[in-house]
Amino acid sequence: MIYIVEDDDNIRELVVYTLDSTGLPAKGFPGGVEFKTALKNELPELILLDIMLPGEDGMELLSDIRKDPKTKNIPVIMLTAKGAEYDKVSALDMGADDYVTKPFGMMELVSRIKAVLRRSGRGKNTDEPVISSGSIKIDVLRHAVTVNGKEVVLTLKEFELLKMLILNSGIVLTREQLLEEIWGYNFDGETRTVDVHVRSLRQKLGKAGNRIETVRGVGYRIKEK
């Protein structure tokens, strides 16, 4: 079951219809009150959450979702009409797994949802339980990241991005490769998603974030030594 919280009746009904038609059962809610009531009865597999909502906005709802032990691991995709990078980074920092800027195509939305559902359980299977790069260490089994022994809280996508870079230490990975491997899709112009996540990841890692190098016109790599 997928929940969509969207106050625009037309958009909400269209998304619910599209998801139902593609084999993804969905329920829509016009605001936070109805959404929270539904959560008490049934937990969804994924949540589509509009940022601009009457009353409690999407960011506040996202914060509540991530604080509640019962819902903190449910994947969340933010829907927003805002194009400002600040809003996207803020949503990612608060634990959103992806974001979609309005207006969006229904098939693209379905692809993103399937990608998030497909990837949400990844990151726990590897030959090495602990991998590292400099002061950065990833405990794959615990799904935990530390820098100089201090734990750093990352979103699922940031964790997957960092793990992929470290596993390919010294190798340049294109934005398209990262987008396909981590998000599971490759739409023209969407490589900006990778850039936003890399920026957020660098900020969270502090000085250790400098290990992630930008290769102009190609993509990213993490320093080999």
Short mmCIF file of N, CA, C and O in Angstrom, two decimals, residues 63-145:
data_model
loop_
_atom_site.label_atom_id
_atom_site.label_comp_id
_atom_site.label_asym_id
_atom_site.label_seq_id
_atom_site.Cartn_x
_atom_site.Cartn_y
_atom_site.Cartn_z
N SER A 63 9.30 15.00 9.41
CA SER A 63 10.01 14.97 10.68
C SER A 63 9.33 14.01 11.65
O SER A 63 9.99 13.21 12.33
N ASP A 64 8.00 14.07 11.71
CA ASP A 64 7.25 13.18 12.60
C ASP A 64 7.42 11.71 12.20
O ASP A 64 7.56 10.83 13.04
N ILE A 65 7.41 11.47 10.88
CA ILE A 65 7.57 10.11 10.37
C ILE A 65 8.92 9.53 10.78
O ILE A 65 9.02 8.38 11.22
N ARG A 66 9.96 10.32 10.66
CA ARG A 66 11.31 9.84 10.97
C ARG A 66 11.57 9.71 12.48
O ARG A 66 12.44 8.96 12.91
N LYS A 67 10.81 10.41 13.30
CA LYS A 67 10.98 10.33 14.75
C LYS A 67 10.24 9.14 15.35
O LYS A 67 10.61 8.65 16.41
N ASP A 68 9.18 8.68 14.69
CA ASP A 68 8.36 7.59 15.20
C ASP A 68 9.00 6.25 14.86
O ASP A 68 9.21 5.94 13.69
N PRO A 69 9.33 5.42 15.86
CA PRO A 69 9.95 4.12 15.61
C PRO A 69 9.15 3.23 14.66
O PRO A 69 9.72 2.42 13.93
N LYS A 70 7.83 3.40 14.64
CA LYS A 70 6.97 2.56 13.80
C LYS A 70 7.05 2.95 12.32
O LYS A 70 6.78 2.14 11.45
N THR A 71 7.39 4.19 12.05
CA THR A 71 7.38 4.69 10.66
C THR A 71 8.73 5.16 10.14
O THR A 71 8.85 5.49 8.96
N LYS A 72 9.74 5.19 10.99
CA LYS A 72 11.01 5.83 10.61
C LYS A 72 11.69 5.19 9.41
O LYS A 72 12.47 5.84 8.72
N ASN A 73 11.42 3.90 9.16
CA ASN A 73 12.08 3.22 8.05
C ASN A 73 11.24 3.15 6.78
O ASN A 73 11.65 2.53 5.79
N ILE A 74 10.06 3.77 6.79
CA ILE A 74 9.21 3.77 5.59
C ILE A 74 9.79 4.76 4.57
O ILE A 74 10.01 5.93 4.90
N PRO A 75 10.04 4.34 3.34
CA PRO A 75 10.56 5.25 2.32
C PRO A 75 9.58 6.40 2.06
O PRO A 75 8.36 6.19 2.03
N VAL A 76 10.12 7.60 1.87
CA VAL A 76 9.31 8.79 1.61
C VAL A 76 9.83 9.53 0.39
O VAL A 76 11.03 9.80 0.28
N ILE A 77 8.93 9.83 -0.54
CA ILE A 77 9.26 10.65 -1.71
C ILE A 77 8.50 11.96 -1.56
O ILE A 77 7.28 11.97 -1.38
N MET A 78 9.21 13.07 -1.60
CA MET A 78 8.59 14.38 -1.47
C MET A 78 8.10 14.89 -2.82
O MET A 78 8.79 14.76 -3.84
N LEU A 79 6.89 15.44 -2.84
CA LEU A 79 6.33 16.08 -4.03
C LEU A 79 6.29 17.57 -3.77
O LEU A 79 5.74 18.02 -2.77
N THR A 80 6.88 18.35 -4.67
CA THR A 80 6.93 19.78 -4.43
C THR A 80 6.90 20.59 -5.71
O THR A 80 7.45 20.18 -6.73
N ALA A 81 6.25 21.74 -5.64
CA ALA A 81 6.21 22.66 -6.77
C ALA A 81 7.41 23.59 -6.71
O ALA A 81 7.69 24.33 -7.64
N LYS A 82 8.13 23.55 -5.61
CA LYS A 82 9.28 24.42 -5.45
C LYS A 82 10.47 23.88 -6.22
O LYS A 82 10.73 22.69 -6.22
N GLY A 83 11.21 24.80 -6.85
CA GLY A 83 12.38 24.37 -7.61
C GLY A 83 13.68 24.72 -6.91
O GLY A 83 14.75 24.39 -7.38
N ALA A 84 13.58 25.41 -5.75
CA ALA A 84 14.78 25.84 -5.05
C ALA A 84 15.56 24.65 -4.51
O ALA A 84 14.99 23.74 -3.91
N GLU A 85 16.86 24.66 -4.74
CA GLU A 85 17.70 23.55 -4.28
C GLU A 85 17.66 23.44 -2.76
O GLU A 85 17.75 22.34 -2.21
N TYR A 86 17.46 24.57 -2.07
CA TYR A 86 17.41 24.55 -0.60
C TYR A 86 16.33 23.61 -0.10
O TYR A 86 16.53 22.84 0.83
N ASP A 87 15.14 23.66 -0.73
CA ASP A 87 14.03 22.82 -0.30
C ASP A 87 14.34 21.35 -0.53
O ASP A 87 13.98 20.49 0.28
N LYS A 88 15.01 21.05 -1.64
CA LYS A 88 15.35 19.67 -1.94
C LYS A 88 16.38 19.14 -0.94
O LYS A 88 16.24 18.04 -0.41
N VAL A 89 17.42 19.93 -0.69
CA VAL A 89 18.46 19.53 0.25
C VAL A 89 17.88 19.37 1.65
O VAL A 89 18.20 18.42 2.38
N SER A 90 16.99 20.30 2.04
CA SER A 90 16.36 20.22 3.35
C SER A 90 15.58 18.93 3.51
O SER A 90 15.65 18.26 4.55
N ALA A 91 14.83 18.56 2.47
CA ALA A 91 14.05 17.33 2.51
C ALA A 91 14.96 16.11 2.62
O ALA A 91 14.69 15.20 3.40
N LEU A 92 16.07 16.10 1.88
CA LEU A 92 17.01 14.99 1.94
C LEU A 92 17.66 14.91 3.31
O LEU A 92 17.85 13.82 3.86
N ASP A 93 18.02 16.05 3.87
CA ASP A 93 18.64 16.08 5.18
C ASP A 93 17.71 15.55 6.26
O ASP A 93 18.14 14.98 7.25
N MET A 94 16.42 15.75 6.06
CA MET A 94 15.43 15.32 7.05
C MET A 94 15.04 13.85 6.87
O MET A 94 14.23 13.33 7.63
N GLY A 95 15.59 13.21 5.85
CA GLY A 95 15.37 11.78 5.70
C GLY A 95 14.54 11.35 4.51
O GLY A 95 14.19 10.17 4.40
N ALA A 96 14.20 12.27 3.61
CA ALA A 96 13.46 11.87 2.41
C ALA A 96 14.36 11.00 1.53
O ALA A 96 15.57 11.19 1.47
N ASP A 97 13.76 10.01 0.87
CA ASP A 97 14.52 9.11 0.02
C ASP A 97 14.66 9.62 -1.41
O ASP A 97 15.55 9.22 -2.14
N ASP A 98 13.76 10.51 -1.81
CA ASP A 98 13.80 11.08 -3.15
C ASP A 98 12.83 12.26 -3.17
O ASP A 98 12.09 12.50 -2.21
N TYR A 99 12.86 13.03 -4.24
CA TYR A 99 11.92 14.14 -4.40
C TYR A 99 11.53 14.24 -5.87
O TYR A 99 12.31 13.87 -6.75
N VAL A 100 10.32 14.71 -6.11
CA VAL A 100 9.84 14.90 -7.48
C VAL A 100 9.26 16.31 -7.56
O VAL A 100 8.41 16.68 -6.76
N THR A 101 9.73 17.07 -8.52
CA THR A 101 9.26 18.45 -8.68
C THR A 101 8.08 18.51 -9.64
O THR A 101 8.13 17.94 -10.73
N LYS A 102 7.01 19.17 -9.23
CA LYS A 102 5.84 19.36 -10.09
C LYS A 102 6.14 20.39 -11.17
O LYS A 102 6.88 21.34 -10.92
N PRO A 103 5.53 20.24 -12.35
CA PRO A 103 4.68 19.12 -12.77
C PRO A 103 5.53 17.90 -13.13
O PRO A 103 6.65 18.05 -13.62
N PHE A 104 5.02 16.72 -12.89
CA PHE A 104 5.75 15.51 -13.19
C PHE A 104 4.88 14.56 -14.00
O PHE A 104 3.65 14.61 -13.95
N GLY A 105 5.51 13.72 -14.79
CA GLY A 105 4.79 12.74 -15.58
C GLY A 105 4.44 11.53 -14.72
O GLY A 105 5.22 11.14 -13.85
N MET A 106 3.27 10.95 -14.94
CA MET A 106 2.83 9.83 -14.13
C MET A 106 3.75 8.62 -14.25
O MET A 106 4.05 7.95 -13.27
N MET A 107 4.22 8.34 -15.46
CA MET A 107 5.07 7.17 -15.65
C MET A 107 6.44 7.36 -14.99
O MET A 107 7.05 6.42 -14.49
N GLU A 108 6.91 8.60 -15.01
CA GLU A 108 8.17 8.89 -14.31
C GLU A 108 7.98 8.67 -12.82
O GLU A 108 8.84 8.07 -12.15
N LEU A 109 6.86 9.12 -12.28
CA LEU A 109 6.59 8.96 -10.86
C LEU A 109 6.52 7.47 -10.50
O LEU A 109 7.10 7.04 -9.49
N VAL A 110 5.85 6.70 -11.33
CA VAL A 110 5.76 5.25 -11.09
C VAL A 110 7.16 4.62 -11.08
O VAL A 110 7.48 3.79 -10.23
N SER A 111 8.01 5.04 -12.01
CA SER A 111 9.37 4.50 -12.09
C SER A 111 10.16 4.85 -10.84
O SER A 111 10.91 4.00 -10.30
N ARG A 112 10.00 6.05 -10.37
CA ARG A 112 10.72 6.46 -9.16
C ARG A 112 10.24 5.68 -7.94
O ARG A 112 11.04 5.28 -7.09
N ILE A 113 8.93 5.49 -7.86
CA ILE A 113 8.37 4.73 -6.74
C ILE A 113 8.91 3.30 -6.75
O ILE A 113 9.35 2.78 -5.72
N LYS A 114 8.89 2.68 -7.92
CA LYS A 114 9.39 1.30 -8.03
C LYS A 114 10.87 1.24 -7.68
O LYS A 114 11.34 0.27 -7.06
N ALA A 115 11.62 2.26 -8.09
CA ALA A 115 13.06 2.29 -7.80
C ALA A 115 13.30 2.38 -6.30
O ALA A 115 14.14 1.67 -5.75
N VAL A 116 12.56 3.25 -5.63
CA VAL A 116 12.72 3.40 -4.18
C VAL A 116 12.32 2.12 -3.45
O VAL A 116 13.00 1.66 -2.53
N LEU A 117 11.22 1.52 -3.87
CA LEU A 117 10.78 0.26 -3.25
C LEU A 117 11.82 -0.84 -3.47
O LEU A 117 12.10 -1.65 -2.58
N ARG A 118 12.41 -0.84 -4.67
CA ARG A 118 13.39 -1.87 -5.01
C ARG A 118 14.68 -1.69 -4.23
O ARG A 118 15.34 -2.65 -3.84
N ARG A 119 15.03 -0.43 -4.00
CA ARG A 119 16.32 -0.15 -3.37
C ARG A 119 16.25 -0.02 -1.86
O ARG A 119 17.27 0.00 -1.19
N SER A 120 15.09 0.14 -1.31
CA SER A 120 14.96 0.47 0.12
C SER A 120 15.54 -0.59 1.04
O SER A 120 15.94 -0.29 2.15
N GLY A 121 15.62 -1.85 0.56
CA GLY A 121 16.17 -2.90 1.39
C GLY A 121 17.62 -3.22 1.09
O GLY A 121 18.19 -4.14 1.66
N ARG A 122 18.25 -2.46 0.20
CA ARG A 122 19.62 -2.74 -0.20
C ARG A 122 20.62 -2.24 0.84
O ARG A 122 20.28 -1.52 1.73
N GLY A 123 21.86 -2.66 0.65
CA GLY A 123 22.91 -2.15 1.52
C GLY A 123 23.28 -3.09 2.65
O GLY A 123 24.14 -2.79 3.46
N LYS A 124 22.64 -4.28 2.72
CA LYS A 124 22.94 -5.17 3.83
C LYS A 124 23.65 -6.45 3.39
O LYS A 124 23.95 -7.30 4.21
N ASN A 125 23.89 -6.56 2.11
CA ASN A 125 24.56 -7.77 1.61
C ASN A 125 25.88 -7.41 0.94
O ASN A 125 25.91 -6.75 -0.08
N THR A 126 26.96 -7.82 1.50
CA THR A 126 28.28 -7.58 0.93
C THR A 126 29.25 -8.59 1.50
O THR A 126 29.03 -9.14 2.58
N ASP A 127 30.34 -8.86 0.81
CA ASP A 127 31.32 -9.81 1.31
C ASP A 127 32.05 -9.27 2.52
O ASP A 127 32.55 -10.03 3.35
N GLU A 128 32.13 -7.95 2.64
CA GLU A 128 32.83 -7.32 3.75
C GLU A 128 31.83 -6.62 4.66
O GLU A 128 31.13 -5.71 4.24
N PRO A 129 31.77 -6.99 5.96
CA PRO A 129 30.83 -6.35 6.87
C PRO A 129 31.19 -4.91 7.19
O PRO A 129 30.33 -4.11 7.53
N VAL A 130 32.50 -4.58 7.08
CA VAL A 130 32.95 -3.21 7.34
C VAL A 130 33.86 -2.77 6.19
O VAL A 130 34.82 -3.46 5.85
N ILE A 131 33.54 -1.63 5.59
CA ILE A 131 34.39 -1.07 4.53
C ILE A 131 34.78 0.34 4.95
O ILE A 131 34.07 0.98 5.74
N SER A 132 35.89 0.84 4.43
CA SER A 132 36.36 2.15 4.88
C SER A 132 37.11 2.91 3.80
O SER A 132 37.58 2.33 2.81
N SER A 133 37.24 4.21 4.04
CA SER A 133 38.04 5.09 3.20
C SER A 133 38.54 6.21 4.10
O SER A 133 37.75 7.05 4.54
N GLY A 134 39.84 6.18 4.42
CA GLY A 134 40.36 7.17 5.35
C GLY A 134 39.69 7.03 6.71
O GLY A 134 39.64 5.95 7.28
N SER A 135 39.17 8.14 7.21
CA SER A 135 38.51 8.13 8.53
C SER A 135 37.06 7.69 8.46
O SER A 135 36.39 7.58 9.49
N ILE A 136 36.57 7.43 7.23
CA ILE A 136 35.18 7.02 7.05
C ILE A 136 35.07 5.50 7.12
O ILE A 136 35.79 4.79 6.43
N LYS A 137 34.18 5.01 7.97
CA LYS A 137 33.95 3.58 8.06
C LYS A 137 32.45 3.28 7.95
O LYS A 137 31.63 3.99 8.52
N ILE A 138 32.13 2.24 7.19
CA ILE A 138 30.74 1.81 7.03
C ILE A 138 30.59 0.40 7.59
O ILE A 138 31.26 -0.52 7.13
N ASP A 139 29.74 0.27 8.59
CA ASP A 139 29.36 -1.04 9.10
C ASP A 139 28.12 -1.45 8.32
O ASP A 139 27.02 -0.98 8.60
N VAL A 140 28.31 -2.29 7.32
CA VAL A 140 27.23 -2.63 6.40
C VAL A 140 26.09 -3.35 7.11
O VAL A 140 24.92 -3.08 6.85
N LEU A 141 26.43 -4.27 7.99
CA LEU A 141 25.39 -5.05 8.67
C LEU A 141 24.54 -4.17 9.59
O LEU A 141 23.33 -4.36 9.69
N ARG A 142 25.17 -3.24 10.25
CA ARG A 142 24.44 -2.33 11.14
C ARG A 142 23.86 -1.14 10.39
O ARG A 142 23.09 -0.36 10.94
N HIS A 143 24.26 -0.98 9.13
CA HIS A 143 23.82 0.16 8.32
C HIS A 143 24.21 1.47 9.00
O HIS A 143 23.41 2.42 9.11
N ALA A 144 25.46 1.51 9.49
CA ALA A 144 25.95 2.67 10.25
C ALA A 144 27.23 3.22 9.64
O ALA A 144 28.05 2.48 9.11
N VAL A 145 27.38 4.53 9.74
CA VAL A 145 28.56 5.22 9.20
C VAL A 145 29.21 6.03 10.31
O VAL A 145 28.52 6.71 11.08
#
